[in-house]
Amino acid sequence: MDNVSKKFYKSFYNKTNGFIPAKPLNQHMYPGDFFQIKNGEIIVLGNIFRNSIVNVEDVVFDDGIKLNPASWNFNEGVSKAYSGRDSGHNAIEGDFEFSKQLLTFDGFGSFFFKAEAPESVKFANWSDFQQELIIKMTQIIYSFREVYIVTETATAKNWTLAIAGSDKAELEIATETENFGLVDLFGHSDSRTIQARDIEFYHREDKKKPSFFKAKKLIVQPQKLETFISQLIADRTGIAPWAATFYDYDFYHDNTFTSPVTINAQASVLDMLQANQLNPNTALQYFAWTNTNLDDVEKLFIDYGN
């Protein structure tokens, strides 16, 4: 779907209190899956239970948590251009009536999403084994510096999604059920698509597939990052007078300019550690887990090429 689904993914995160759709949407995401985001794609590398990283007896699951259905029914840029009753005739059944509705989309990426009876499965005691995971994922079993772990997975009895490819997109749907409501007609099990125009993506899923998730991501401890950035700024501040005396070439030296240092420097914290400074005994001083956010959703739509 490329960037046509970006608006949907960002809205989904905001509307559902932090859930993220799998990418691609037909990928299953189970609690305990660990993955990286590379070139806009979720690469599942394993599962902490299947790979025997954590003892399953040490983990407590909350199953079948009912989620607010109102938060799983939303749209953006969609209008109800027409809604009403119409009639038809066929040789077998004779005359019949049906409800018909025309949905119009105002631009590229406009969408309509509806899910019925959403519920989730999640870790109930994440805090009991999160430190063990840090040590094993970064030192003992693997040497990750960037990784995500799925902590909660959501399913629905059924869900329907339509995404527009242009501002001329339309979706005409009908049902013999007597219902005039936009929300009820779209995604209804008895509804049928009569005509679709410039609809880039349309899918109805009627099986409880784990297509939506929450995750924790590995980060550098904030205090370590702050210390590193302060030291880096101090070091760069003194670069001009040092360079003036070290290099024979006549460089122009600006004593007032310093290179900006952002949160992206966290990878450099680990690169600058001396040999053996990071080990199983010190890993918890350098790493922590935090919730995924919209920055991570944004990574799903960054394509660096091959």
mmCIF file with all atom_site columns, N, CA and C in Angstrom, residues 22 27-30 153-155 208-212:
data_model
loop_
_atom_site.group_PDB
_atom_site.id
_atom_site.type_symbol
_atom_site.label_atom_id
_atom_site.label_alt_id
_atom_site.label_comp_id
_atom_site.label_asym_id
_atom_site.label_entity_id
_atom_site.label_seq_id
_atom_site.pdbx_PDB_ins_code
_atom_site.Cartn_x
_atom_site.Cartn_y
_atom_site.Cartn_z
_atom_site.occupancy
_atom_site.B_iso_or_equiv
_atom_site.pdbx_formal_charge
_atom_site.auth_seq_id
_atom_site.auth_comp_id
_atom_site.auth_asym_id
_atom_site.auth_atom_id
_atom_site.pdbx_PDB_model_num
ATOM 1  N N  . ALA A 1 22  ? -0.256  -4.234  11.821 1.00 0.00 ? 22  ALA A N  1
ATOM 2  C CA . ALA A 1 22  ? 0.905   -4.910  11.251 1.00 0.00 ? 22  ALA A CA 1
ATOM 3  C C  . ALA A 1 22  ? 1.176   -4.345  9.863  1.00 0.00 ? 22  ALA A C  1
ATOM 4  N N  . GLN A 1 27  ? 0.262   -9.756  8.062  1.00 0.00 ? 27  GLN A N  1
ATOM 5  C CA . GLN A 1 27  ? 1.267   -10.354 8.936  1.00 0.00 ? 27  GLN A CA 1
ATOM 6  C C  . GLN A 1 27  ? 0.697   -10.542 10.337 1.00 0.00 ? 27  GLN A C  1
ATOM 7  N N  . HIS A 1 28  ? 0.943   -11.694 10.959 1.00 0.00 ? 28  HIS A N  1
ATOM 8  C CA . HIS A 1 28  ? 0.475   -11.969 12.308 1.00 0.00 ? 28  HIS A CA 1
ATOM 9  C C  . HIS A 1 28  ? 1.519   -11.509 13.320 1.00 0.00 ? 28  HIS A C  1
ATOM 10 N N  . MET A 1 29  ? 1.055   -10.839 14.377 1.00 0.00 ? 29  MET A N  1
ATOM 11 C CA . MET A 1 29  ? 1.948   -10.351 15.422 1.00 0.00 ? 29  MET A CA 1
ATOM 12 C C  . MET A 1 29  ? 1.499   -10.944 16.755 1.00 0.00 ? 29  MET A C  1
ATOM 13 N N  . TYR A 1 30  ? 2.325   -11.823 17.335 1.00 0.00 ? 30  TYR A N  1
ATOM 14 C CA . TYR A 1 30  ? 1.983   -12.509 18.575 1.00 0.00 ? 30  TYR A CA 1
ATOM 15 C C  . TYR A 1 30  ? 2.732   -11.909 19.760 1.00 0.00 ? 30  TYR A C  1
ATOM 16 N N  . THR A 1 153 ? -1.410  -7.956  21.765 1.00 0.00 ? 153 THR A N  1
ATOM 17 C CA . THR A 1 153 ? -1.931  -8.196  20.425 1.00 0.00 ? 153 THR A CA 1
ATOM 18 C C  . THR A 1 153 ? -3.454  -8.080  20.451 1.00 0.00 ? 153 THR A C  1
ATOM 19 N N  . ALA A 1 154 ? -4.000  -7.431  19.423 1.00 0.00 ? 154 ALA A N  1
ATOM 20 C CA . ALA A 1 154 ? -5.450  -7.253  19.357 1.00 0.00 ? 154 ALA A CA 1
ATOM 21 C C  . ALA A 1 154 ? -6.027  -7.960  18.128 1.00 0.00 ? 154 ALA A C  1
ATOM 22 N N  . THR A 1 155 ? -7.229  -8.478  18.303 1.00 0.00 ? 155 THR A N  1
ATOM 23 C CA . THR A 1 155 ? -7.981  -9.092  17.215 1.00 0.00 ? 155 THR A CA 1
ATOM 24 C C  . THR A 1 155 ? -9.381  -8.487  17.204 1.00 0.00 ? 155 THR A C  1
ATOM 25 N N  . LYS A 1 208 ? -10.290 -13.976 13.393 1.00 0.00 ? 208 LYS A N  1
ATOM 26 C CA . LYS A 1 208 ? -9.638  -13.261 14.495 1.00 0.00 ? 208 LYS A CA 1
ATOM 27 C C  . LYS A 1 208 ? -8.112  -13.364 14.378 1.00 0.00 ? 208 LYS A C  1
ATOM 28 N N  . LYS A 1 209 ? -7.598  -12.729 13.352 1.00 0.00 ? 209 LYS A N  1
ATOM 29 C CA . LYS A 1 209 ? -6.157  -12.737 13.140 1.00 0.00 ? 209 LYS A CA 1
ATOM 30 C C  . LYS A 1 209 ? -5.489  -11.643 13.982 1.00 0.00 ? 209 LYS A C  1
ATOM 31 N N  . PRO A 1 210 ? -4.314  -11.925 14.546 1.00 0.00 ? 210 PRO A N  1
ATOM 32 C CA . PRO A 1 210 ? -3.614  -10.918 15.365 1.00 0.00 ? 210 PRO A CA 1
ATOM 33 C C  . PRO A 1 210 ? -2.901  -9.896  14.483 1.00 0.00 ? 210 PRO A C  1
ATOM 34 N N  . SER A 1 211 ? -3.672  -8.954  13.985 1.00 0.00 ? 211 SER A N  1
ATOM 35 C CA . SER A 1 211 ? -3.147  -7.990  13.017 1.00 0.00 ? 211 SER A CA 1
ATOM 36 C C  . SER A 1 211 ? -2.757  -6.655  13.631 1.00 0.00 ? 211 SER A C  1
ATOM 37 N N  . PHE A 1 212 ? -2.999  -6.452  14.933 1.00 0.00 ? 212 PHE A N  1
ATOM 38 C CA . PHE A 1 212 ? -2.744  -5.170  15.581 1.00 0.00 ? 212 PHE A CA 1
ATOM 39 C C  . PHE A 1 212 ? -1.985  -5.423  16.884 1.00 0.00 ? 212 PHE A C  1
#
